[in-house]
Short mmCIF file of N, CA, C and O in Angstrom, two decimals:
data_model
loop_
_atom_site.label_atom_id
_atom_site.label_comp_id
_atom_site.label_asym_id
_atom_site.label_seq_id
_atom_site.Cartn_x
_atom_site.Cartn_y
_atom_site.Cartn_z
N MET F 1 41.36 110.82 123.72
CA MET F 1 40.60 111.80 122.97
C MET F 1 39.43 111.08 122.28
O MET F 1 39.60 110.01 121.71
N LYS F 2 38.25 111.69 122.36
CA LYS F 2 37.07 111.08 121.75
C LYS F 2 37.17 111.15 120.23
O LYS F 2 37.69 112.11 119.67
N ARG F 3 36.66 110.12 119.59
CA ARG F 3 36.76 109.98 118.14
C ARG F 3 35.42 110.35 117.49
O ARG F 3 34.37 109.91 117.94
N ILE F 4 35.51 111.15 116.42
CA ILE F 4 34.31 111.54 115.68
C ILE F 4 34.43 111.10 114.24
O ILE F 4 35.41 111.42 113.56
N LEU F 5 33.44 110.37 113.78
CA LEU F 5 33.36 109.97 112.38
C LEU F 5 32.74 111.11 111.59
O LEU F 5 31.62 111.54 111.90
N VAL F 6 33.46 111.61 110.60
CA VAL F 6 32.96 112.68 109.74
C VAL F 6 32.61 112.04 108.40
O VAL F 6 33.50 111.67 107.62
N ALA F 7 31.33 111.87 108.14
CA ALA F 7 30.86 111.31 106.87
C ALA F 7 30.63 112.47 105.92
O ALA F 7 29.62 113.19 106.03
N GLU F 8 31.58 112.69 105.03
CA GLU F 8 31.57 113.87 104.15
C GLU F 8 32.31 113.55 102.86
O GLU F 8 33.49 113.18 102.91
N ASP F 9 31.63 113.69 101.73
CA ASP F 9 32.26 113.38 100.45
C ASP F 9 33.06 114.54 99.86
O ASP F 9 33.94 114.34 99.04
N ASN F 10 32.79 115.75 100.30
CA ASN F 10 33.45 116.94 99.75
C ASN F 10 34.73 117.24 100.55
O ASN F 10 34.68 117.43 101.76
N ASP F 11 35.87 117.30 99.83
CA ASP F 11 37.15 117.50 100.50
C ASP F 11 37.23 118.81 101.28
O ASP F 11 37.73 118.83 102.41
N SER F 12 36.74 119.90 100.71
CA SER F 12 36.84 121.18 101.41
C SER F 12 35.96 121.21 102.65
O SER F 12 36.36 121.76 103.69
N ASN F 13 34.79 120.60 102.60
CA ASN F 13 33.94 120.51 103.79
C ASN F 13 34.59 119.65 104.86
O ASN F 13 34.51 119.94 106.05
N TYR F 14 35.24 118.56 104.44
CA TYR F 14 35.94 117.71 105.40
C TYR F 14 37.09 118.47 106.07
O TYR F 14 37.27 118.38 107.28
N LEU F 15 37.84 119.22 105.28
CA LEU F 15 38.94 120.01 105.84
C LEU F 15 38.43 121.02 106.87
O LEU F 15 39.05 121.22 107.92
N LEU F 16 37.31 121.65 106.58
CA LEU F 16 36.71 122.58 107.54
C LEU F 16 36.36 121.85 108.84
O LEU F 16 36.64 122.36 109.93
N MET F 17 35.77 120.68 108.73
CA MET F 17 35.38 119.93 109.93
C MET F 17 36.62 119.52 110.74
O MET F 17 36.61 119.61 111.97
N THR F 18 37.70 119.12 110.06
CA THR F 18 38.91 118.74 110.82
C THR F 18 39.50 119.96 111.51
O THR F 18 40.02 119.84 112.62
N TYR F 19 39.40 121.13 110.89
CA TYR F 19 39.86 122.37 111.51
C TYR F 19 39.06 122.65 112.79
O TYR F 19 39.61 123.00 113.83
N ILE F 20 37.75 122.49 112.70
CA ILE F 20 36.88 122.72 113.86
C ILE F 20 37.18 121.73 114.99
O ILE F 20 37.24 122.09 116.16
N LEU F 21 37.41 120.48 114.63
CA LEU F 21 37.60 119.42 115.63
C LEU F 21 39.01 119.39 116.22
O LEU F 21 39.21 118.85 117.31
N LYS F 22 39.97 119.97 115.51
CA LYS F 22 41.39 119.90 115.90
C LYS F 22 41.59 120.33 117.36
O LYS F 22 41.10 121.36 117.80
N GLY F 23 42.30 119.49 118.10
CA GLY F 23 42.60 119.79 119.49
C GLY F 23 41.51 119.38 120.46
O GLY F 23 41.73 119.36 121.67
N HIS F 24 40.33 119.05 119.94
CA HIS F 24 39.21 118.66 120.79
C HIS F 24 38.85 117.18 120.62
O HIS F 24 38.54 116.49 121.59
N TYR F 25 38.85 116.73 119.36
CA TYR F 25 38.40 115.38 119.02
C TYR F 25 39.29 114.82 117.91
O TYR F 25 39.89 115.58 117.15
N GLU F 26 39.31 113.51 117.79
CA GLU F 26 40.06 112.84 116.72
C GLU F 26 39.09 112.53 115.57
O GLU F 26 38.18 111.72 115.73
N PRO F 27 39.27 113.14 114.40
CA PRO F 27 38.37 112.87 113.28
C PRO F 27 38.77 111.61 112.50
O PRO F 27 39.95 111.29 112.37
N VAL F 28 37.76 110.90 112.01
CA VAL F 28 37.92 109.76 111.11
C VAL F 28 36.97 110.03 109.96
O VAL F 28 35.83 110.43 110.19
N ARG F 29 37.41 109.81 108.70
CA ARG F 29 36.58 110.19 107.56
C ARG F 29 35.95 109.00 106.85
O ARG F 29 36.59 108.00 106.59
N ALA F 30 34.67 109.19 106.51
CA ALA F 30 33.96 108.31 105.60
C ALA F 30 33.58 109.16 104.39
O ALA F 30 33.12 110.29 104.55
N HIS F 31 33.78 108.63 103.18
CA HIS F 31 33.49 109.38 101.96
C HIS F 31 32.06 109.22 101.45
O HIS F 31 31.64 109.93 100.54
N ASN F 32 31.31 108.29 102.04
CA ASN F 32 29.92 108.07 101.64
C ASN F 32 29.20 107.33 102.76
O ASN F 32 29.82 106.90 103.74
N GLY F 33 27.89 107.18 102.62
CA GLY F 33 27.10 106.56 103.66
C GLY F 33 27.42 105.10 103.91
O GLY F 33 27.38 104.63 105.05
N GLU F 34 27.76 104.38 102.86
CA GLU F 34 28.11 102.98 103.00
C GLU F 34 29.40 102.83 103.81
O GLU F 34 29.50 101.99 104.71
N GLU F 35 30.38 103.66 103.50
CA GLU F 35 31.64 103.64 104.24
C GLU F 35 31.42 104.07 105.69
O GLU F 35 32.07 103.55 106.60
N ALA F 36 30.49 104.98 105.92
CA ALA F 36 30.18 105.41 107.29
C ALA F 36 29.71 104.23 108.14
O ALA F 36 30.15 104.07 109.28
N ILE F 37 28.86 103.40 107.58
CA ILE F 37 28.37 102.22 108.31
C ILE F 37 29.53 101.31 108.66
O ILE F 37 29.65 100.83 109.79
N GLU F 38 30.41 101.06 107.68
CA GLU F 38 31.57 100.19 107.90
C GLU F 38 32.48 100.76 108.99
O GLU F 38 32.98 100.02 109.84
N LEU F 39 32.71 102.08 108.95
CA LEU F 39 33.62 102.69 109.92
C LEU F 39 33.01 102.79 111.33
O LEU F 39 33.75 102.77 112.31
N VAL F 40 31.70 102.87 111.42
CA VAL F 40 31.07 102.82 112.74
C VAL F 40 31.39 101.47 113.38
O VAL F 40 31.72 101.38 114.56
N GLU F 41 31.33 100.41 112.56
CA GLU F 41 31.65 99.06 113.05
C GLU F 41 33.12 98.94 113.47
O GLU F 41 33.41 98.46 114.55
N SER F 42 34.02 99.38 112.61
CA SER F 42 35.45 99.14 112.85
C SER F 42 36.12 100.16 113.77
O SER F 42 37.01 99.82 114.53
N GLU F 43 35.71 101.41 113.70
CA GLU F 43 36.37 102.48 114.45
C GLU F 43 35.71 102.81 115.78
O GLU F 43 36.31 103.47 116.63
N LYS F 44 34.48 102.40 115.96
CA LYS F 44 33.72 102.66 117.20
C LYS F 44 33.79 104.13 117.62
O LYS F 44 34.26 104.45 118.72
N PRO F 45 33.33 105.05 116.76
CA PRO F 45 33.39 106.47 117.11
C PRO F 45 32.44 106.81 118.26
O PRO F 45 31.48 106.08 118.52
N ASP F 46 32.72 107.94 118.89
CA ASP F 46 31.86 108.42 119.98
C ASP F 46 30.67 109.21 119.44
O ASP F 46 29.68 109.39 120.15
N LEU F 47 30.80 109.69 118.20
CA LEU F 47 29.76 110.52 117.58
C LEU F 47 29.99 110.51 116.07
O LEU F 47 31.11 110.31 115.61
N VAL F 48 28.91 110.73 115.31
CA VAL F 48 29.00 110.82 113.85
C VAL F 48 28.47 112.17 113.39
O VAL F 48 27.40 112.61 113.80
N LEU F 49 29.27 112.86 112.55
CA LEU F 49 28.81 114.05 111.83
C LEU F 49 28.46 113.57 110.43
O LEU F 49 29.33 113.14 109.68
N MET F 50 27.16 113.59 110.10
CA MET F 50 26.66 112.93 108.90
C MET F 50 26.17 113.93 107.86
O MET F 50 25.15 114.60 108.05
N ASP F 51 26.92 114.03 106.75
CA ASP F 51 26.43 114.79 105.60
C ASP F 51 25.23 114.03 105.05
O ASP F 51 25.23 112.80 105.04
N LEU F 52 24.21 114.74 104.60
CA LEU F 52 23.02 114.05 104.12
C LEU F 52 23.06 113.72 102.64
O LEU F 52 22.45 112.75 102.20
N LYS F 53 23.78 114.50 101.86
CA LYS F 53 23.87 114.28 100.41
C LYS F 53 25.25 113.73 100.07
O LYS F 53 26.22 114.47 100.00
N MET F 54 25.31 112.40 99.88
CA MET F 54 26.58 111.74 99.55
C MET F 54 26.33 110.69 98.48
O MET F 54 25.21 110.19 98.34
N PRO F 55 27.39 110.31 97.76
CA PRO F 55 27.23 109.26 96.75
C PRO F 55 27.11 107.87 97.39
O PRO F 55 27.39 107.71 98.57
N ILE F 56 26.73 106.92 96.59
CA ILE F 56 26.58 105.50 96.95
C ILE F 56 25.41 105.28 97.91
O ILE F 56 24.49 104.55 97.61
N MET F 57 25.43 105.93 99.07
CA MET F 57 24.32 105.87 100.02
C MET F 57 24.25 107.21 100.73
O MET F 57 25.25 107.69 101.24
N ASP F 58 23.07 107.82 100.75
CA ASP F 58 22.94 109.13 101.38
C ASP F 58 22.96 109.01 102.90
O ASP F 58 22.88 107.92 103.47
N GLY F 59 23.07 110.15 103.55
CA GLY F 59 23.18 110.18 105.00
C GLY F 59 21.93 109.73 105.74
O GLY F 59 22.03 109.19 106.84
N LEU F 60 20.77 109.93 105.14
CA LEU F 60 19.53 109.50 105.80
C LEU F 60 19.47 107.98 105.89
O LEU F 60 19.18 107.41 106.94
N GLU F 61 19.76 107.30 104.78
CA GLU F 61 19.73 105.84 104.77
C GLU F 61 20.83 105.28 105.67
O GLU F 61 20.62 104.32 106.42
N SER F 62 22.00 105.88 105.61
CA SER F 62 23.11 105.46 106.46
C SER F 62 22.74 105.60 107.94
O SER F 62 22.99 104.70 108.74
N THR F 63 22.12 106.72 108.28
CA THR F 63 21.70 106.93 109.68
C THR F 63 20.70 105.87 110.10
O THR F 63 20.82 105.30 111.20
N ARG F 64 19.71 105.58 109.25
CA ARG F 64 18.72 104.55 109.60
C ARG F 64 19.39 103.20 109.87
O ARG F 64 19.05 102.51 110.83
N ARG F 65 20.35 102.85 109.04
CA ARG F 65 21.03 101.55 109.20
C ARG F 65 21.93 101.53 110.44
O ARG F 65 22.00 100.52 111.14
N ILE F 66 22.59 102.63 110.71
CA ILE F 66 23.41 102.71 111.93
C ILE F 66 22.52 102.60 113.17
O ILE F 66 22.85 101.91 114.13
N ARG F 67 21.38 103.25 113.13
CA ARG F 67 20.44 103.22 114.27
C ARG F 67 19.98 101.81 114.60
O ARG F 67 19.72 101.49 115.76
N GLU F 68 19.85 100.95 113.58
CA GLU F 68 19.41 99.57 113.82
C GLU F 68 20.36 98.84 114.77
O GLU F 68 19.91 98.08 115.62
N LYS F 69 21.67 99.06 114.61
CA LYS F 69 22.66 98.36 115.43
C LYS F 69 23.17 99.18 116.60
O LYS F 69 23.61 98.63 117.60
N TYR F 70 23.13 100.50 116.46
CA TYR F 70 23.69 101.39 117.48
C TYR F 70 22.66 102.47 117.84
O TYR F 70 22.82 103.62 117.46
N PRO F 71 21.63 102.10 118.58
CA PRO F 71 20.54 103.04 118.84
C PRO F 71 20.94 104.25 119.69
O PRO F 71 20.25 105.27 119.65
N THR F 72 22.04 104.18 120.43
CA THR F 72 22.41 105.30 121.29
C THR F 72 23.59 106.13 120.76
O THR F 72 23.96 107.12 121.38
N LEU F 73 24.17 105.74 119.63
CA LEU F 73 25.30 106.50 119.07
C LEU F 73 24.81 107.87 118.61
O LEU F 73 23.92 107.96 117.77
N PRO F 74 25.38 108.95 119.13
CA PRO F 74 24.95 110.29 118.71
C PRO F 74 25.31 110.56 117.24
O PRO F 74 26.44 110.30 116.83
N ILE F 75 24.33 111.05 116.49
CA ILE F 75 24.53 111.40 115.08
C ILE F 75 24.01 112.81 114.85
O ILE F 75 22.86 113.11 115.18
N ILE F 76 24.87 113.65 114.29
CA ILE F 76 24.49 115.03 113.96
C ILE F 76 24.44 115.16 112.45
O ILE F 76 25.44 114.92 111.77
N ALA F 77 23.29 115.54 111.92
CA ALA F 77 23.15 115.80 110.49
C ALA F 77 23.82 117.13 110.18
O ALA F 77 23.63 118.11 110.90
N VAL F 78 24.62 117.15 109.11
CA VAL F 78 25.29 118.37 108.68
C VAL F 78 24.98 118.51 107.19
O VAL F 78 25.40 117.67 106.39
N THR F 79 24.23 119.56 106.82
CA THR F 79 23.78 119.66 105.44
C THR F 79 23.61 121.10 104.98
O THR F 79 23.41 121.99 105.80
N ALA F 80 23.69 121.27 103.69
CA ALA F 80 23.43 122.59 103.09
C ALA F 80 21.93 122.82 102.95
O ALA F 80 21.49 123.94 102.71
N ASN F 81 21.15 121.78 103.09
CA ASN F 81 19.68 121.89 102.98
C ASN F 81 19.11 122.38 104.30
O ASN F 81 19.16 121.68 105.29
N ALA F 82 18.57 123.59 104.27
CA ALA F 82 18.17 124.23 105.52
C ALA F 82 16.65 124.31 105.72
O ALA F 82 16.18 125.04 106.57
N PHE F 83 15.89 123.57 104.93
CA PHE F 83 14.44 123.63 105.05
C PHE F 83 13.95 122.82 106.25
O PHE F 83 14.62 121.86 106.67
N ASN F 84 12.80 123.19 106.80
CA ASN F 84 12.23 122.45 107.92
C ASN F 84 12.00 120.99 107.58
O ASN F 84 12.16 120.12 108.43
N THR F 85 11.62 120.71 106.32
CA THR F 85 11.40 119.32 105.92
C THR F 85 12.69 118.51 105.99
O THR F 85 12.66 117.33 106.35
N ASP F 86 13.83 119.14 105.67
CA ASP F 86 15.12 118.45 105.76
C ASP F 86 15.44 118.12 107.22
O ASP F 86 15.89 117.02 107.52
N ARG F 87 15.18 119.07 108.10
CA ARG F 87 15.40 118.84 109.53
C ARG F 87 14.50 117.69 110.02
O ARG F 87 14.96 116.77 110.71
N GLU F 88 13.24 117.73 109.65
CA GLU F 88 12.30 116.69 110.07
C GLU F 88 12.70 115.32 109.56
O GLU F 88 12.64 114.33 110.30
N GLU F 89 13.14 115.24 108.29
CA GLU F 89 13.59 113.95 107.73
C GLU F 89 14.81 113.43 108.46
O GLU F 89 14.91 112.23 108.73
N ALA F 90 15.75 114.31 108.76
CA ALA F 90 16.97 113.90 109.46
C ALA F 90 16.65 113.38 110.86
O ALA F 90 17.16 112.34 111.28
N LEU F 91 15.81 114.09 111.58
CA LEU F 91 15.44 113.66 112.93
C LEU F 91 14.63 112.37 112.89
O LEU F 91 14.83 111.48 113.72
N ALA F 92 13.76 112.22 111.90
CA ALA F 92 12.97 110.99 111.75
C ALA F 92 13.87 109.80 111.42
O ALA F 92 13.59 108.67 111.84
N ALA F 93 14.95 110.04 110.69
CA ALA F 93 15.88 108.96 110.35
C ALA F 93 16.71 108.53 111.55
O ALA F 93 17.27 107.43 111.55
N GLY F 94 16.79 109.39 112.57
CA GLY F 94 17.51 109.02 113.78
C GLY F 94 18.61 109.98 114.20
O GLY F 94 19.33 109.70 115.15
N CYS F 95 18.74 111.11 113.52
CA CYS F 95 19.76 112.09 113.92
C CYS F 95 19.33 112.76 115.23
O CYS F 95 18.16 113.00 115.44
N ASN F 96 20.31 113.06 116.07
CA ASN F 96 20.04 113.73 117.34
C ASN F 96 20.01 115.24 117.21
O ASN F 96 19.33 115.92 117.97
N GLU F 97 20.78 115.75 116.26
CA GLU F 97 20.89 117.20 116.03
C GLU F 97 20.95 117.46 114.54
O GLU F 97 21.20 116.54 113.75
N PHE F 98 20.79 118.74 114.17
CA PHE F 98 20.77 119.14 112.76
C PHE F 98 21.52 120.46 112.64
O PHE F 98 21.14 121.44 113.26
N LEU F 99 22.61 120.45 111.86
CA LEU F 99 23.39 121.67 111.62
C LEU F 99 23.38 122.00 110.14
O LEU F 99 23.50 121.11 109.31
N CYS F 100 23.25 123.30 109.84
CA CYS F 100 23.27 123.75 108.44
C CYS F 100 24.66 124.25 108.07
O CYS F 100 25.31 124.92 108.85
N LYS F 101 25.08 123.90 106.87
CA LYS F 101 26.34 124.41 106.32
C LYS F 101 26.11 125.81 105.80
O LYS F 101 25.04 126.09 105.27
N PRO F 102 27.08 126.69 105.91
CA PRO F 102 28.38 126.45 106.54
C PRO F 102 28.25 126.44 108.06
O PRO F 102 27.56 127.28 108.64
N VAL F 103 28.90 125.49 108.68
CA VAL F 103 28.84 125.31 110.12
C VAL F 103 29.89 126.20 110.79
O VAL F 103 31.03 126.23 110.36
N SER F 104 29.49 126.90 111.84
CA SER F 104 30.46 127.70 112.59
C SER F 104 31.16 126.81 113.62
O SER F 104 30.60 125.81 114.07
N ASN F 105 32.36 127.19 113.98
CA ASN F 105 33.11 126.44 115.00
C ASN F 105 32.29 126.31 116.28
O ASN F 105 32.14 125.22 116.82
N LYS F 106 31.79 127.44 116.75
CA LYS F 106 31.06 127.47 118.02
C LYS F 106 29.82 126.58 117.96
O LYS F 106 29.59 125.77 118.86
N GLN F 107 29.05 126.71 116.90
CA GLN F 107 27.81 125.94 116.74
C GLN F 107 28.11 124.43 116.73
O GLN F 107 27.44 123.65 117.40
N CYS F 108 29.13 124.05 115.99
CA CYS F 108 29.48 122.63 115.87
C CYS F 108 29.97 122.07 117.20
O CYS F 108 29.50 121.03 117.65
N LEU F 109 30.91 122.76 117.83
CA LEU F 109 31.46 122.27 119.10
C LEU F 109 30.42 122.23 120.21
O LEU F 109 30.43 121.33 121.04
N GLU F 110 29.50 123.19 120.20
CA GLU F 110 28.42 123.18 121.21
C GLU F 110 27.50 121.99 121.00
O GLU F 110 27.09 121.34 121.97
N ALA F 111 27.15 121.69 119.76
CA ALA F 111 26.27 120.54 119.47
C ALA F 111 26.94 119.23 119.88
O ALA F 111 26.30 118.36 120.47
N ILE F 112 28.24 119.11 119.59
CA ILE F 112 28.97 117.90 119.97
C ILE F 112 29.05 117.78 121.48
O ILE F 112 28.77 116.73 122.05
N ALA F 113 29.42 118.87 122.16
CA ALA F 113 29.55 118.86 123.62
C ALA F 113 28.24 118.50 124.30
O ALA F 113 28.23 117.79 125.31
N LYS F 114 27.14 118.96 123.73
CA LYS F 114 25.83 118.65 124.29
C LYS F 114 25.57 117.15 124.28
O LYS F 114 24.94 116.61 125.19
N LEU F 115 26.10 116.47 123.26
CA LEU F 115 25.84 115.04 123.11
C LEU F 115 26.89 114.13 123.75
O LEU F 115 26.55 113.05 124.24
N ILE F 116 28.17 114.54 123.73
CA ILE F 116 29.20 113.66 124.28
C ILE F 116 30.15 114.33 125.27
O ILE F 116 31.10 113.70 125.73
N GLY F 117 29.90 115.59 125.57
CA GLY F 117 30.74 116.29 126.55
C GLY F 117 32.08 116.75 126.00
O GLY F 117 32.41 116.57 124.88
#
């Protein structure tokens, strides 16, 4: 089963993501951007679902740092910020896709499937 790193500091949002992924992918959790970088190294996920607003290090900076070492690792930004500027910043930082919270099951699974099958 493919492994997905869910970088999400909010417990209820993480629970929603595990519900969506259940039966399709194995979730691994990072509570902040710094931990996400560490877990990309140690867990070797197939894809990252990256919250953009997190403590210690935000998702944009974390994405930029992951991109330096893993240029082909698929990263999907997942955020409550739905403005075009947020989308542009996420894509400029290296995200492959951009999803707005609340994320629907269908929308999330389709975005993941598009990137890793």
